mmCIF file of N, CA, C and O in Angstrom:
data_model
loop_
_atom_site.group_PDB
_atom_site.id
_atom_site.type_symbol
_atom_site.label_atom_id
_atom_site.label_comp_id
_atom_site.label_asym_id
_atom_site.label_seq_id
_atom_site.Cartn_x
_atom_site.Cartn_y
_atom_site.Cartn_z
ATOM 1 N N MET T 17 4.762 -10.893 -27.633
ATOM 2 C CA MET T 17 6.121 -10.427 -27.821
ATOM 3 C C MET T 17 7.072 -11.399 -27.130
ATOM 4 O O MET T 17 6.826 -11.860 -26.033
ATOM 5 N N ASP T 18 8.135 -11.689 -27.774
ATOM 6 C CA ASP T 18 9.136 -12.627 -27.282
ATOM 7 C C ASP T 18 9.978 -11.976 -26.185
ATOM 8 O O ASP T 18 10.188 -10.766 -26.178
ATOM 9 N N LYS T 19 10.469 -12.774 -25.236
ATOM 10 C CA LYS T 19 11.296 -12.239 -24.154
ATOM 11 C C LYS T 19 12.569 -11.588 -24.694
ATOM 12 O O LYS T 19 13.008 -10.565 -24.189
ATOM 13 N N ALA T 20 13.144 -12.188 -25.728
ATOM 14 C CA ALA T 20 14.368 -11.633 -26.311
ATOM 15 C C ALA T 20 14.078 -10.270 -26.945
ATOM 16 O O ALA T 20 14.885 -9.342 -26.835
ATOM 17 N N ASP T 21 12.917 -10.142 -27.600
ATOM 18 C CA ASP T 21 12.531 -8.858 -28.196
ATOM 19 C C ASP T 21 12.345 -7.793 -27.127
ATOM 20 O O ASP T 21 12.789 -6.647 -27.283
ATOM 21 N N LEU T 22 11.676 -8.163 -26.042
ATOM 22 C CA LEU T 22 11.438 -7.226 -24.959
ATOM 23 C C LEU T 22 12.756 -6.775 -24.334
ATOM 24 O O LEU T 22 12.953 -5.584 -24.070
ATOM 25 N N LYS T 23 13.659 -7.706 -24.130
ATOM 26 C CA LYS T 23 14.964 -7.386 -23.551
ATOM 27 C C LYS T 23 15.725 -6.425 -24.466
ATOM 28 O O LYS T 23 16.329 -5.444 -24.011
ATOM 29 N N GLN T 24 15.665 -6.686 -25.773
ATOM 30 C CA GLN T 24 16.348 -5.827 -26.741
ATOM 31 C C GLN T 24 15.712 -4.432 -26.771
ATOM 32 O O GLN T 24 16.423 -3.422 -26.832
ATOM 33 N N ASP T 25 14.385 -4.364 -26.697
ATOM 34 C CA ASP T 25 13.694 -3.076 -26.687
ATOM 35 C C ASP T 25 14.078 -2.244 -25.462
ATOM 36 O O ASP T 25 14.306 -1.036 -25.555
ATOM 37 N N LYS T 26 14.132 -2.899 -24.299
ATOM 38 C CA LYS T 26 14.512 -2.190 -23.078
ATOM 39 C C LYS T 26 15.947 -1.666 -23.167
ATOM 40 O O LYS T 26 16.241 -0.555 -22.737
ATOM 41 N N LYS T 27 16.834 -2.480 -23.731
ATOM 42 C CA LYS T 27 18.233 -2.076 -23.873
ATOM 43 C C LYS T 27 18.346 -0.884 -24.823
ATOM 44 O O LYS T 27 19.090 0.073 -24.563
ATOM 45 N N THR T 28 17.594 -0.911 -25.921
ATOM 46 C CA THR T 28 17.608 0.183 -26.887
ATOM 47 C C THR T 28 17.084 1.472 -26.252
ATOM 48 O O THR T 28 17.680 2.545 -26.411
ATOM 49 N N ALA T 29 15.982 1.378 -25.523
ATOM 50 C CA ALA T 29 15.400 2.542 -24.871
ATOM 51 C C ALA T 29 16.356 3.118 -23.826
ATOM 52 O O ALA T 29 16.547 4.339 -23.746
ATOM 53 N N ALA T 30 16.962 2.248 -23.031
ATOM 54 C CA ALA T 30 17.900 2.707 -22.013
ATOM 55 C C ALA T 30 19.090 3.404 -22.655
ATOM 56 O O ALA T 30 19.557 4.437 -22.177
ATOM 57 N N GLY T 31 19.588 2.855 -23.774
ATOM 58 C CA GLY T 31 20.718 3.468 -24.465
ATOM 59 C C GLY T 31 20.376 4.854 -24.967
ATOM 60 O O GLY T 31 21.187 5.785 -24.862
ATOM 61 N N ALA T 32 19.171 5.033 -25.497
ATOM 62 C CA ALA T 32 18.750 6.341 -26.001
ATOM 63 C C ALA T 32 18.605 7.352 -24.867
ATOM 64 O O ALA T 32 19.047 8.502 -24.985
ATOM 65 N N VAL T 33 18.015 6.939 -23.772
ATOM 66 C CA VAL T 33 17.833 7.843 -22.624
ATOM 67 C C VAL T 33 19.194 8.227 -22.040
ATOM 68 O O VAL T 33 19.447 9.396 -21.740
ATOM 69 N N HIS T 34 20.084 7.265 -21.916
ATOM 70 C CA HIS T 34 21.401 7.557 -21.345
ATOM 71 C C HIS T 34 22.231 8.449 -22.274
ATOM 72 O O HIS T 34 22.978 9.305 -21.789
ATOM 73 N N ALA T 35 22.092 8.270 -23.578
ATOM 74 C CA ALA T 35 22.798 9.146 -24.521
ATOM 75 C C ALA T 35 22.298 10.584 -24.378
ATOM 76 O O ALA T 35 23.090 11.529 -24.382
ATOM 77 N N HIS T 36 20.997 10.746 -24.228
ATOM 78 C CA HIS T 36 20.404 12.073 -24.006
ATOM 79 C C HIS T 36 20.954 12.693 -22.724
ATOM 80 O O HIS T 36 21.330 13.864 -22.701
ATOM 81 N N GLU T 37 20.998 11.914 -21.663
ATOM 82 C CA GLU T 37 21.475 12.426 -20.385
ATOM 83 C C GLU T 37 22.949 12.821 -20.446
ATOM 84 O O GLU T 37 23.348 13.815 -19.853
ATOM 85 N N LYS T 38 23.746 12.039 -21.146
ATOM 86 C CA LYS T 38 25.172 12.368 -21.264
ATOM 87 C C LYS T 38 25.371 13.687 -22.002
ATOM 88 O O LYS T 38 26.249 14.470 -21.666
ATOM 89 N N ARG T 39 24.546 13.924 -23.029
ATOM 90 C CA ARG T 39 24.658 15.162 -23.811
ATOM 91 C C ARG T 39 24.140 16.375 -23.059
ATOM 92 O O ARG T 39 24.792 17.415 -22.998
ATOM 93 N N LEU T 40 22.952 16.273 -22.508
ATOM 94 C CA LEU T 40 22.300 17.435 -21.916
ATOM 95 C C LEU T 40 22.553 17.625 -20.423
ATOM 96 O O LEU T 40 22.348 18.722 -19.903
ATOM 97 N N HIS T 41 22.972 16.578 -19.750
ATOM 98 C CA HIS T 41 23.187 16.654 -18.303
ATOM 99 C C HIS T 41 24.524 16.022 -17.938
ATOM 100 O O HIS T 41 24.571 15.037 -17.191
ATOM 101 N N PRO T 42 25.629 16.557 -18.432
ATOM 102 C CA PRO T 42 26.932 15.941 -18.156
ATOM 103 C C PRO T 42 27.274 15.974 -16.663
ATOM 104 O O PRO T 42 26.944 16.927 -15.957
ATOM 105 N N GLY T 43 27.899 14.915 -16.197
ATOM 106 C CA GLY T 43 28.322 14.847 -14.806
ATOM 107 C C GLY T 43 27.260 14.318 -13.856
ATOM 108 O O GLY T 43 27.547 14.025 -12.704
ATOM 109 N N LYS T 44 26.032 14.195 -14.316
ATOM 110 C CA LYS T 44 24.958 13.676 -13.458
ATOM 111 C C LYS T 44 24.926 12.153 -13.560
ATOM 112 O O LYS T 44 25.404 11.563 -14.519
ATOM 113 N N THR T 45 24.331 11.516 -12.571
ATOM 114 C CA THR T 45 24.212 10.059 -12.602
ATOM 115 C C THR T 45 23.126 9.649 -13.599
ATOM 116 O O THR T 45 22.187 10.399 -13.843
ATOM 117 N N MET T 46 23.280 8.455 -14.151
ATOM 118 C CA MET T 46 22.313 7.959 -15.123
ATOM 119 C C MET T 46 21.020 7.539 -14.425
ATOM 120 O O MET T 46 21.030 7.151 -13.264
ATOM 121 N N THR T 47 19.942 7.609 -15.148
ATOM 122 C CA THR T 47 18.635 7.212 -14.635
ATOM 123 C C THR T 47 18.586 5.711 -14.423
ATOM 124 O O THR T 47 19.066 4.947 -15.243
ATOM 125 N N LYS T 48 17.993 5.302 -13.310
ATOM 126 C CA LYS T 48 17.741 3.888 -13.054
ATOM 127 C C LYS T 48 16.264 3.667 -13.326
ATOM 128 O O LYS T 48 15.412 4.342 -12.762
ATOM 129 N N PHE T 49 15.962 2.742 -14.204
ATOM 130 C CA PHE T 49 14.598 2.516 -14.613
ATOM 131 C C PHE T 49 13.847 1.663 -13.600
ATOM 132 O O PHE T 49 14.408 0.759 -12.998
ATOM 133 N N ALA T 50 12.571 1.969 -13.439
ATOM 134 C CA ALA T 50 11.723 1.225 -12.516
ATOM 135 C C ALA T 50 11.533 -0.197 -13.011
ATOM 136 O O ALA T 50 11.524 -0.460 -14.206
ATOM 137 N N LYS T 51 11.385 -1.111 -12.093
ATOM 138 C CA LYS T 51 11.187 -2.512 -12.444
ATOM 139 C C LYS T 51 9.724 -2.826 -12.722
ATOM 140 O O LYS T 51 9.391 -3.871 -13.221
ATOM 141 N N GLY T 52 8.854 -1.929 -12.374
ATOM 142 C CA GLY T 52 7.425 -2.153 -12.624
ATOM 143 C C GLY T 52 6.627 -1.914 -11.368
ATOM 144 O O GLY T 52 7.166 -1.672 -10.296
ATOM 145 N N GLY T 53 5.352 -1.964 -11.508
ATOM 146 C CA GLY T 53 4.465 -1.745 -10.377
ATOM 147 C C GLY T 53 3.054 -2.077 -10.784
ATOM 148 O O GLY T 53 2.802 -2.553 -11.886
ATOM 149 N N LYS T 54 2.141 -1.803 -9.887
ATOM 150 C CA LYS T 54 0.747 -2.100 -10.204
ATOM 151 C C LYS T 54 0.275 -1.177 -11.313
ATOM 152 O O LYS T 54 0.668 -0.026 -11.400
ATOM 153 N N THR T 55 -0.559 -1.708 -12.179
ATOM 154 C CA THR T 55 -1.050 -0.935 -13.309
ATOM 155 C C THR T 55 -2.478 -0.474 -13.049
ATOM 156 O O THR T 55 -3.161 -0.998 -12.154
ATOM 157 N N ASN T 56 -2.926 0.493 -13.824
ATOM 158 C CA ASN T 56 -4.299 0.958 -13.694
ATOM 159 C C ASN T 56 -5.289 -0.160 -13.997
ATOM 160 O O ASN T 56 -6.336 -0.260 -13.353
ATOM 161 N N ALA T 57 -4.957 -1.001 -14.962
ATOM 162 C CA ALA T 57 -5.843 -2.119 -15.303
ATOM 163 C C ALA T 57 -5.982 -3.073 -14.119
ATOM 164 O O ALA T 57 -7.083 -3.561 -13.829
ATOM 165 N N GLN T 58 -4.872 -3.344 -13.432
ATOM 166 C CA GLN T 58 -4.939 -4.213 -12.254
ATOM 167 C C GLN T 58 -5.784 -3.578 -11.159
ATOM 168 O O GLN T 58 -6.559 -4.251 -10.490
ATOM 169 N N MET T 59 -5.636 -2.276 -10.967
ATOM 170 C CA MET T 59 -6.398 -1.605 -9.920
ATOM 171 C C MET T 59 -7.892 -1.600 -10.239
ATOM 172 O O MET T 59 -8.714 -1.687 -9.341
ATOM 173 N N LYS T 60 -8.246 -1.495 -11.522
ATOM 174 C CA LYS T 60 -9.660 -1.505 -11.898
ATOM 175 C C LYS T 60 -10.280 -2.875 -11.663
ATOM 176 O O LYS T 60 -11.418 -2.971 -11.218
ATOM 177 N N THR T 61 -9.548 -3.937 -11.965
ATOM 178 C CA THR T 61 -10.120 -5.276 -11.823
ATOM 179 C C THR T 61 -10.036 -5.802 -10.397
ATOM 180 O O THR T 61 -10.963 -6.444 -9.926
ATOM 181 N N LEU T 62 -8.946 -5.535 -9.697
ATOM 182 C CA LEU T 62 -8.721 -6.128 -8.376
ATOM 183 C C LEU T 62 -8.940 -5.170 -7.223
ATOM 184 O O LEU T 62 -9.146 -5.594 -6.101
ATOM 185 N N GLY T 63 -8.844 -3.888 -7.463
ATOM 186 C CA GLY T 63 -8.846 -2.915 -6.384
ATOM 187 C C GLY T 63 -7.413 -2.564 -6.033
ATOM 188 O O GLY T 63 -6.484 -3.324 -6.293
ATOM 189 N N ARG T 64 -7.205 -1.401 -5.432
ATOM 190 C CA ARG T 64 -5.860 -0.887 -5.193
ATOM 191 C C ARG T 64 -5.018 -1.812 -4.305
ATOM 192 O O ARG T 64 -3.893 -2.144 -4.627
ATOM 193 N N GLY T 65 -5.561 -2.230 -3.181
ATOM 194 C CA GLY T 65 -4.785 -3.034 -2.240
ATOM 195 C C GLY T 65 -4.394 -4.394 -2.799
ATOM 196 O O GLY T 65 -3.257 -4.832 -2.677
ATOM 197 N N LEU T 66 -5.340 -5.080 -3.423
ATOM 198 C CA LEU T 66 -5.056 -6.410 -3.948
ATOM 199 C C LEU T 66 -4.144 -6.334 -5.166
ATOM 200 O O LEU T 66 -3.315 -7.217 -5.374
ATOM 201 N N ALA T 67 -4.254 -5.268 -5.952
ATOM 202 C CA ALA T 67 -3.362 -5.108 -7.109
ATOM 203 C C ALA T 67 -1.919 -4.971 -6.632
ATOM 204 O O ALA T 67 -1.001 -5.514 -7.237
ATOM 205 N N LYS T 68 -1.718 -4.252 -5.531
ATOM 206 C CA LYS T 68 -0.371 -4.077 -4.985
ATOM 207 C C LYS T 68 0.187 -5.424 -4.525
ATOM 208 O O LYS T 68 1.334 -5.758 -4.802
ATOM 209 N N VAL T 69 -0.619 -6.206 -3.850
ATOM 210 C CA VAL T 69 -0.193 -7.519 -3.363
ATOM 211 C C VAL T 69 0.055 -8.454 -4.536
ATOM 212 O O VAL T 69 1.060 -9.160 -4.575
ATOM 213 N N ALA T 70 -0.852 -8.460 -5.511
ATOM 214 C CA ALA T 70 -0.734 -9.352 -6.665
ATOM 215 C C ALA T 70 0.526 -9.053 -7.456
ATOM 216 O O ALA T 70 1.152 -9.954 -8.007
ATOM 217 N N ASN T 71 0.913 -7.794 -7.522
ATOM 218 C CA ASN T 71 2.101 -7.410 -8.276
ATOM 219 C C ASN T 71 3.387 -7.891 -7.604
ATOM 220 O O ASN T 71 4.395 -8.075 -8.263
ATOM 221 N N GLN T 72 3.352 -8.115 -6.312
ATOM 222 C CA GLN T 72 4.549 -8.543 -5.597
ATOM 223 C C GLN T 72 4.738 -10.051 -5.633
ATOM 224 O O GLN T 72 5.793 -10.552 -5.300
ATOM 225 N N LYS T 73 3.720 -10.781 -6.047
ATOM 226 C CA LYS T 73 3.786 -12.241 -6.108
ATOM 227 C C LYS T 73 4.316 -12.689 -7.465
ATOM 228 O O LYS T 73 4.464 -11.910 -8.389
ATOM 229 N N LYS T 74 4.563 -13.973 -7.600
ATOM 230 C CA LYS T 74 5.000 -14.526 -8.873
ATOM 231 C C LYS T 74 3.911 -14.352 -9.919
ATOM 232 O O LYS T 74 2.726 -14.406 -9.600
ATOM 233 N N SER T 75 4.309 -14.178 -11.174
ATOM 234 C CA SER T 75 3.345 -13.932 -12.229
ATOM 235 C C SER T 75 2.473 -15.146 -12.525
ATOM 236 O O SER T 75 1.410 -15.014 -13.110
ATOM 237 N N SER T 76 2.885 -16.346 -12.120
ATOM 238 C CA SER T 76 2.091 -17.539 -12.388
ATOM 239 C C SER T 76 0.873 -17.632 -11.469
ATOM 240 O O SER T 76 -0.076 -18.349 -11.752
ATOM 241 N N PHE T 77 0.881 -16.895 -10.364
ATOM 242 C CA PHE T 77 -0.220 -16.912 -9.418
ATOM 243 C C PHE T 77 -1.254 -15.880 -9.836
ATOM 244 O O PHE T 77 -0.914 -14.752 -10.163
ATOM 245 N N THR T 78 -2.531 -16.261 -9.861
ATOM 246 C CA THR T 78 -3.577 -15.315 -10.268
ATOM 247 C C THR T 78 -4.500 -15.020 -9.100
ATOM 248 O O THR T 78 -4.819 -15.897 -8.296
ATOM 249 N N TYR T 79 -4.944 -13.784 -9.020
ATOM 250 C CA TYR T 79 -5.889 -13.346 -7.999
ATOM 251 C C TYR T 79 -7.224 -13.106 -8.653
ATOM 252 O O TYR T 79 -7.309 -12.681 -9.792
ATOM 253 N N LYS T 80 -8.281 -13.393 -7.902
ATOM 254 C CA LYS T 80 -9.629 -13.118 -8.380
ATOM 255 C C LYS T 80 -10.281 -12.173 -7.385
ATOM 256 O O LYS T 80 -10.135 -12.342 -6.167
ATOM 257 N N LYS T 81 -10.988 -11.201 -7.907
ATOM 258 C CA LYS T 81 -11.678 -10.238 -7.049
ATOM 259 C C LYS T 81 -12.773 -10.949 -6.278
ATOM 260 O O LYS T 81 -13.533 -11.726 -6.828
ATOM 261 N N GLY T 82 -12.850 -10.697 -4.987
ATOM 262 C CA GLY T 82 -13.855 -11.329 -4.143
ATOM 263 C C GLY T 82 -15.235 -10.793 -4.406
ATOM 264 O O GLY T 82 -15.433 -9.756 -5.027
ATOM 265 N N ALA T 83 -16.224 -11.505 -3.913
ATOM 266 C CA ALA T 83 -17.619 -11.127 -4.124
ATOM 267 C C ALA T 83 -18.065 -10.022 -3.219
ATOM 268 O O ALA T 83 -17.561 -9.651 -2.261
#
């Protein structure tokens, strides 16, 4: 998936969620979407602690599970 497509998808999803909130929850603050976090797949391959650390580093850096 292209970065531009992903950006457009996120914008579309945010617009739909915010429209829902404006209709059903007037006067409340809008939802702030999470930026991401460790995934179940990362935890299965790396373990919980290393997945958390790996997620905080740059995406170009790769971690390998130790022996």
